[in-house]
């Protein structure tokens, strides 16, 4: 009996002790002792004398009086230029902005005969030479690009070019690298892959892939993506997202398929990737089979891994996964990054310290998940928590970025140049919105404006709408020097539109324009601009155009006021597109293997003639400043090519078809009448126009035109209702 | 004595049969239990009770009463700041953990007074601003009082102003913090770094790996992605109340209000003034002030006295030049006045530049270009100036106004780095409330024309009109691009017809039975919908031809983010009644399409079911009406775009039904629909519907062209 009690007692005691030692937390959590409640959270004390505390600084100290002993700003600005080392370069200390007074011009060193050059580097040079910034004259250049291939600086590589240092020092323009831009894709070598270039770049800027943030000189260098040598020069493939499926989940949630490094730099992350593989929605496959002596390092997993590895196809995974892991390789960047971006597989970056491509411009938080190598195991739960609407936005953003900045070497190089250009004129540079919203920074010119509301693309984000007036721009080149009756009628009809702000006549004729008395009396101002006789002048950004909308007209056009009114109201709903009356449509001619187009009536349309069309005045700037001079010369030499170029340009920007609106029947018939011309002349013209289309498509790198099957009519158009109820009744006159 | 005797006698009586030995056991047992209880209680509160008695519980105490810590002269000094530090190298992210709220936990060390060996204090104990900052952190949701759960540590050692502290001793004080560990995960706030003569641009106190939230970083000292650039707080923000002034032109074009500018800058500014006269105003400190007037609140120009900072509101652009330091408190004053700052300070890292888009609120001019300042500023479009003025004021209100704003923005930035997938977006950081309100971010923003091959899913909502339903099914199944037909059977009292009775069609037909007769069932994002495009169609719409439906689908492909429908409707403002009115007459405008026959993206089904604002969804179900108006509101609100009405108006009548169009003819019905519009407009807080004057027809509609060559010949026939 007694022993029993003793045991009970001991058990009692023991349980108390146990409770005491291990149960403290639980007891606390269950609020066992009600005295300790939430209010007792020990926050920062409210000091009784907090109102009496002194400020952190004297007002005079904050307002700058007192520090009069500053060094001279001029001396300070001049000083670093001579002393600073390359690794501390900034634009203000290592870049000679005075060279750029005559605009941003880029010079490429002439290529020496027999100079070994990789495919990628010759594409880069070609891109620069194709850009509107290229100059062949070094004395007017602001930026210099070497003709020595510096892309691959891995001494073990076959493309490694030796004795770069001596050669660049012999260049008279080198100037210790000042105002030079050096491109590089691979730097450093086994085993550490430090970002060594093997020569002293001096004060030159570096456009480099796989930049580590510790080597990156902010505001000076540019981080570029790693691209394969097959990357197209221009145009480029489109993204793989063809529709926004809902819910945006694909077959797999998260995939990776790639090498596993058993040793060396980067192996930490690659070696751990297999841990998150679950075989269902997360597929993370690694293989040890790479390099020459992988079997020497192989571990117990390798054989099984290699078997699993073959079960899945990389392309299949890429197409069917919502997220793609983009881990570092030996270097920080990988081809995988662009591949995932194109595939609309949201990149999950595991590459600590990587300065992301074009990070100065692109807000990667909208298109990629920037993970931490240290938190690999959290990645699955983190991506599962991302809400579907965010996934949908991510997917679309990857496609936008891919298409705007990465799909061709041209885009990568031009983005690099634009970023540098933006730094030189900070007050005339792109805000982050221009870079990160459609249509992207390359197509939003800050020279035109830095105000969002001045562009046709941002009305919705900006919460504004286009101005409610238009400027009519009439291109007149009458052979006899006087205007015909239909033209005068046209001017009157347009001027009667309630939305017309002014009429500009672009007089492109050798003879002087008729005196002001002979012009029709109209209620809006009429201005005559003396143009040259070039066709591309039509789309020159005349400062006189004060409204967002331009109504482009030709002296042969005939329009009624109703048509103009209705078309303008429609344009206000689609300010980024061309809205016009006569339409053509393009097609692929499989026999001749070329593009063609037809002006016949078809069920589709993809080109709206600018002889009668509304569009945003920004397209004048884009036409004149964005397109290289060569294209404009082409347009000047061919007939009716400027229409096509304008349509291609707008389609390339918007990715959308133009809009055709109703045209009064009689006008339409007049428009479709062949212009009086000799038969031989018209065939020649026709073939010229087809040439024009094909040459332009070649420049764009792909066919940007998009077809539409619809026409916009007034709501009651030809409805069986009293004509008096119809606002645009004159459009229906028989 | 008696009493005791009495107890003594009663003692055994209480435990009559208990032996003394047993009694001892029980007493021991009892006392052990008691001891255990006491011990538990004491240990429960031991560490805290000590702290709370000295540090915390006494709320109303003076900062001068805090414990004094003596720093021995040889106590360790941290390493200098490591310039190569980045989050992945110097920050211990494991302390932050993965938590569903995605919020870091911040611990604040308790306040101590540090003295050196001789008892001389190391710095001011704490400044008013730093106290405000710590209070703000303590009141925020980041705060934790549990040092073990903290991810970020904020010392209470005040280093806001380097001039008020002794560098070496402050460093020693930092190093002896209980969790210092080389400064890992410690955050220091500094606004005035450096000191004469060379004025370093970052705090000189050796701080090892600690993060620095600093004002006045240059590109050389700022560790991108690790440090946080913060403003230099201007105490005038709290003293002076400058009401927001509407944007627009102001009296002076350029104003310079800083005192003691370097003579070189001064002469450049004077040259500007000489060139441009009255529109440039250069202010300097006043020399002839009478006593008692605070000099910091006055500025002078040729003996003319101006109130500062009020005078800043008179200028469109205000110059913010670097002084000895890059960060200037005047920036805060300028922003408060809604004056657009013209920042002339090469290599300066602007406050919160990691997240704020300063191009929207300021003009940055390289120092070399100072002489061109006037022409540069004149090239800024007027509309943009107005926006910059608004933006400048918004930045001040959101991120400069108080130490609290500065502290919370700093913590948010660090938080976003640690939980990047939950980070705050560019728009949330940068858009002023007015823009957030008026702008839209379209969830389907990518201009995609979905492939035609995908086809569409038709959803027929039906109750019991089986015959009509079967006709609709037969008609719709003729449309080439139909890929699936879904019948939503909304009648719980009646079973749908037998499988064999349904029309035989070429595409899969699914019947979904609902649990309740609700209109919102029509817009549920059923898993069975495998296409992007959805055609919502009523069970009595039999008058639409196959061409019309196919054309509608083609139009939807060109406008996949819009409602594309057949019967159009309009909302109008009734000036007499001062409210919105529903209109179904033959009008020249449309702002809605009926979902009795409309194409739209499946995404909107999600929005309708899960993201409909307010109580609209329930309201619609309760009233059994206006689900289509609600859908129109929803889509217009989220995309900012109008509907597309396709094809000419038809008389939506059929022989056996009371007509869908006829539904709207009823007078009470019209009143109800008008009420819906008013109700929804008030819930949305705005009228999102967009009025347009166009509809979509096939390119060759009614054109004099052979019908057989047209893609959609059979359009508009009754």
Coordinates of C-alpha atoms in Angstrom, one line a residue, chain A residues 427-683:
Chain A
X427 CA 15.2 65.1 -68.0
X428 CA 14.3 63.7 -71.4
X429 CA 14.3 60.0 -70.5
X430 CA 11.7 57.3 -70.2
X431 CA 9.9 56.9 -66.9
X432 CA 9.5 53.3 -65.7
X433 CA 6.0 53.2 -67.1
X434 CA 7.3 53.8 -70.6
X435 CA 9.7 50.9 -70.2
X436 CA 7.3 48.5 -68.5
X437 CA 4.0 49.0 -70.3
X438 CA 3.0 48.2 -73.8
X439 CA 4.4 48.9 -76.4
X440 CA 7.7 49.2 -74.5
X441 CA 10.5 51.6 -74.3
X442 CA 11.9 51.2 -77.8
X443 CA 8.7 52.4 -79.3
X444 CA 8.0 55.2 -76.9
X445 CA 10.2 58.0 -77.8
X446 CA 11.0 60.4 -75.0
X447 CA 12.0 63.0 -77.6
X448 CA 8.4 63.3 -78.5
X449 CA 7.2 63.8 -75.0
X450 CA 7.8 62.6 -71.5
X451 CA 4.2 63.0 -70.6
X452 CA 2.1 59.9 -70.7
X453 CA -1.0 61.6 -71.9
X454 CA 0.7 62.7 -75.1
X455 CA 1.1 59.1 -76.3
X456 CA -1.6 57.0 -77.8
X457 CA -0.9 54.0 -75.5
X458 CA -1.4 55.0 -71.9
X459 CA -4.8 56.7 -71.7
X460 CA -6.3 53.9 -69.6
X461 CA -3.4 53.6 -67.2
X462 CA -3.1 57.3 -67.0
X463 CA -6.9 57.8 -66.5
X464 CA -7.1 60.4 -69.3
X465 CA -8.6 60.5 -72.8
X466 CA -7.4 61.9 -76.1
X467 CA -8.2 65.5 -77.0
X468 CA -11.6 66.0 -78.6
X469 CA -10.5 67.9 -81.7
X470 CA -8.5 66.9 -84.7
X471 CA -6.1 68.5 -87.2
X472 CA -6.8 67.7 -90.8
X473 CA -3.6 67.4 -92.8
X474 CA -4.2 67.6 -96.5
X475 CA -1.4 66.6 -98.8
X476 CA -1.7 68.6 -102.0
X477 CA 0.5 68.3 -105.0
X478 CA -1.7 69.4 -107.9
X479 CA 0.2 69.2 -111.1
X480 CA -1.2 72.5 -112.3
X481 CA -0.6 74.4 -109.1
X482 CA -4.3 75.0 -108.4
X483 CA -6.7 73.0 -106.4
X484 CA -9.5 71.1 -108.1
X485 CA -13.1 71.5 -107.2
X486 CA -13.3 68.2 -105.3
X487 CA -10.4 69.2 -103.2
X488 CA -12.1 72.5 -102.3
X489 CA -15.2 70.6 -101.5
X490 CA -13.3 68.3 -99.3
X491 CA -11.8 71.2 -97.3
X492 CA -15.2 72.6 -96.8
X493 CA -16.7 69.3 -95.7
X494 CA -13.9 68.6 -93.2
X495 CA -14.1 72.1 -91.8
X496 CA -17.7 71.7 -91.1
X497 CA -17.0 68.9 -88.7
X498 CA -17.7 69.9 -85.1
X499 CA -14.4 68.3 -84.1
X500 CA -12.2 70.0 -86.5
X501 CA -9.6 72.3 -84.9
X502 CA -7.7 73.4 -88.0
X503 CA -6.7 72.4 -91.5
X504 CA -3.1 72.2 -92.6
X505 CA -2.4 72.0 -96.2
X506 CA 0.9 70.4 -97.0
X507 CA 1.8 72.0 -100.3
X508 CA 4.1 69.7 -102.1
X509 CA 4.2 71.2 -105.5
X510 CA 6.9 73.1 -107.4
X511 CA 4.5 75.9 -108.0
X512 CA 3.6 78.3 -105.2
X513 CA 0.3 77.8 -103.5
X514 CA -2.7 79.9 -104.6
X515 CA -3.2 83.2 -102.8
X516 CA -5.2 83.1 -99.6
X517 CA -8.2 84.7 -101.3
X518 CA -8.8 81.7 -103.5
X519 CA -9.1 79.3 -100.7
X520 CA -12.6 78.4 -99.5
X521 CA -14.1 80.5 -96.6
X522 CA -14.1 78.2 -93.7
X523 CA -14.7 78.5 -90.0
X524 CA -11.5 76.9 -88.8
X525 CA -8.0 78.2 -89.4
X526 CA -6.3 77.0 -92.5
X527 CA -2.5 77.0 -92.7
X528 CA -0.3 76.2 -95.6
X529 CA 2.9 74.4 -95.0
X530 CA 5.4 74.5 -97.7
X531 CA 6.6 70.9 -98.0
X532 CA 9.3 69.3 -100.1
X533 CA 8.1 67.0 -102.7
X534 CA 9.0 63.9 -100.8
X535 CA 6.3 61.4 -100.0
X536 CA 7.7 60.7 -96.5
X537 CA 7.0 64.4 -95.7
X538 CA 3.4 63.5 -95.2
X539 CA 4.3 62.0 -91.9
X540 CA 6.7 64.6 -90.7
X541 CA 5.9 65.7 -87.1
X542 CA 4.9 69.3 -87.9
X543 CA 4.8 71.4 -84.8
X544 CA 1.6 73.0 -86.1
X545 CA -0.3 69.8 -85.4
X546 CA -1.6 70.7 -82.0
X547 CA -4.1 68.0 -81.4
X548 CA -3.7 64.3 -80.6
X549 CA -5.7 63.2 -83.7
X550 CA -4.6 63.8 -87.2
X551 CA -6.9 63.3 -90.1
X552 CA -4.6 62.6 -93.0
X553 CA -6.1 63.5 -96.4
X554 CA -5.2 63.5 -100.0
X555 CA -6.4 65.9 -102.6
X556 CA -8.2 63.1 -104.4
X557 CA -10.1 62.1 -101.3
X558 CA -13.8 62.8 -101.0
X559 CA -15.5 62.7 -97.7
X560 CA -18.6 64.1 -96.1
X561 CA -18.9 65.8 -92.8
X562 CA -20.8 62.9 -91.3
X563 CA -18.2 60.5 -92.3
X564 CA -15.5 62.6 -90.7
X565 CA -17.5 63.0 -87.5
X566 CA -18.3 59.4 -87.1
X567 CA -14.8 58.3 -87.9
X568 CA -13.4 60.7 -85.3
X569 CA -15.8 59.5 -82.7
X570 CA -14.7 55.9 -83.4
X571 CA -11.0 56.9 -83.3
X572 CA -11.5 58.3 -79.8
X573 CA -12.3 54.8 -78.7
X574 CA -9.3 53.4 -80.5
X575 CA -6.6 56.1 -80.3
X576 CA -3.7 53.8 -80.8
X577 CA -5.0 52.5 -84.2
X578 CA -5.4 53.9 -87.6
X579 CA -9.1 54.5 -88.3
X580 CA -10.0 55.1 -91.9
X581 CA -12.2 54.4 -94.8
X582 CA -10.5 52.6 -97.6
X583 CA -8.9 49.3 -96.8
X584 CA -6.6 46.8 -98.4
X585 CA -5.7 43.4 -97.3
X586 CA -2.4 41.5 -97.4
X587 CA -1.9 37.8 -98.1
X588 CA 0.9 35.3 -98.5
X589 CA 1.4 34.2 -102.0
X590 CA 2.7 30.6 -101.7
X591 CA 3.6 30.3 -105.3
X592 CA 5.9 33.2 -105.5
X593 CA 6.8 32.8 -101.9
X594 CA 6.3 36.4 -101.1
X595 CA 3.7 38.8 -99.5
X596 CA 1.2 40.4 -101.7
X597 CA -1.8 42.6 -101.1
X598 CA -5.0 43.5 -102.8
X599 CA -7.1 46.6 -103.1
X600 CA -10.1 44.5 -104.2
X601 CA -13.1 44.2 -101.9
X602 CA -12.5 41.3 -99.6
X603 CA -13.9 40.0 -96.4
X604 CA -10.7 41.0 -94.5
X605 CA -8.7 44.1 -94.2
X606 CA -5.2 44.8 -92.7
X607 CA -4.2 48.1 -94.3
X608 CA -6.2 51.3 -94.1
X609 CA -5.1 53.9 -96.6
X610 CA -3.8 57.1 -95.1
X611 CA -5.4 59.2 -97.9
X612 CA -8.4 59.3 -95.5
X613 CA -7.6 58.2 -92.0
X614 CA -7.4 59.3 -88.4
X615 CA -4.4 58.4 -86.3
X616 CA -2.5 59.7 -83.4
X617 CA 0.0 62.4 -84.1
X618 CA 2.7 60.4 -82.2
X619 CA 2.9 58.2 -85.3
X620 CA 4.4 61.1 -87.2
X621 CA 7.2 61.2 -84.7
X622 CA 7.7 57.5 -84.8
X623 CA 7.7 57.4 -88.5
X624 CA 10.2 60.1 -88.9
X625 CA 12.5 59.5 -85.9
X626 CA 12.2 55.8 -85.1
X627 CA 12.5 54.4 -88.7
X628 CA 16.0 54.7 -90.2
X629 CA 16.5 57.2 -93.0
X630 CA 17.1 54.3 -95.4
X631 CA 13.5 53.2 -95.1
X632 CA 12.2 56.7 -95.7
X633 CA 14.3 56.9 -98.8
X634 CA 12.8 53.7 -100.0
X635 CA 9.4 55.1 -99.5
X636 CA 10.2 58.2 -101.4
X637 CA 11.3 56.2 -104.4
X638 CA 8.3 54.0 -104.6
X639 CA 4.7 54.9 -105.1
X640 CA 2.0 54.3 -102.5
X641 CA 4.6 52.8 -100.2
X642 CA 4.3 55.3 -97.4
X643 CA 0.8 54.1 -96.7
X644 CA 2.0 50.6 -96.3
X645 CA 5.0 51.6 -94.1
X646 CA 2.7 53.6 -91.8
X647 CA 0.4 50.6 -91.5
X648 CA 3.2 48.2 -90.9
X649 CA 4.6 50.6 -88.3
X650 CA 1.4 51.0 -86.4
X651 CA 0.7 47.3 -86.5
X652 CA 4.2 46.5 -85.3
X653 CA 3.6 48.8 -82.4
X654 CA 0.0 47.8 -81.4
X655 CA -0.1 44.2 -82.7
X656 CA -3.6 45.0 -83.7
X657 CA -5.4 45.5 -87.0
X658 CA -6.5 48.9 -88.2
X659 CA -10.2 49.9 -88.1
X660 CA -12.3 50.5 -91.1
X661 CA -15.5 52.6 -90.7
X662 CA -18.4 53.1 -93.0
X663 CA -17.9 55.0 -96.1
X664 CA -20.7 56.5 -98.1
X665 CA -21.4 54.3 -101.1
X666 CA -20.6 56.8 -103.9
X667 CA -17.3 57.7 -102.3
X668 CA -16.4 54.2 -102.1
X669 CA -17.1 53.6 -105.8
X670 CA -15.0 56.6 -106.7
X671 CA -12.2 55.3 -104.6
X672 CA -12.1 51.9 -106.1
X673 CA -12.0 53.4 -109.6
X674 CA -8.6 52.9 -111.1
X675 CA -6.7 56.1 -111.3
X676 CA -6.4 57.1 -114.9
X677 CA -3.1 55.8 -116.0
X678 CA -1.6 53.8 -118.8
X679 CA -1.9 50.1 -118.5
X680 CA 1.9 49.6 -118.5
X681 CA 2.3 52.2 -115.9
X682 CA -0.2 50.6 -113.6
X683 CA 1.4 47.2 -113.8

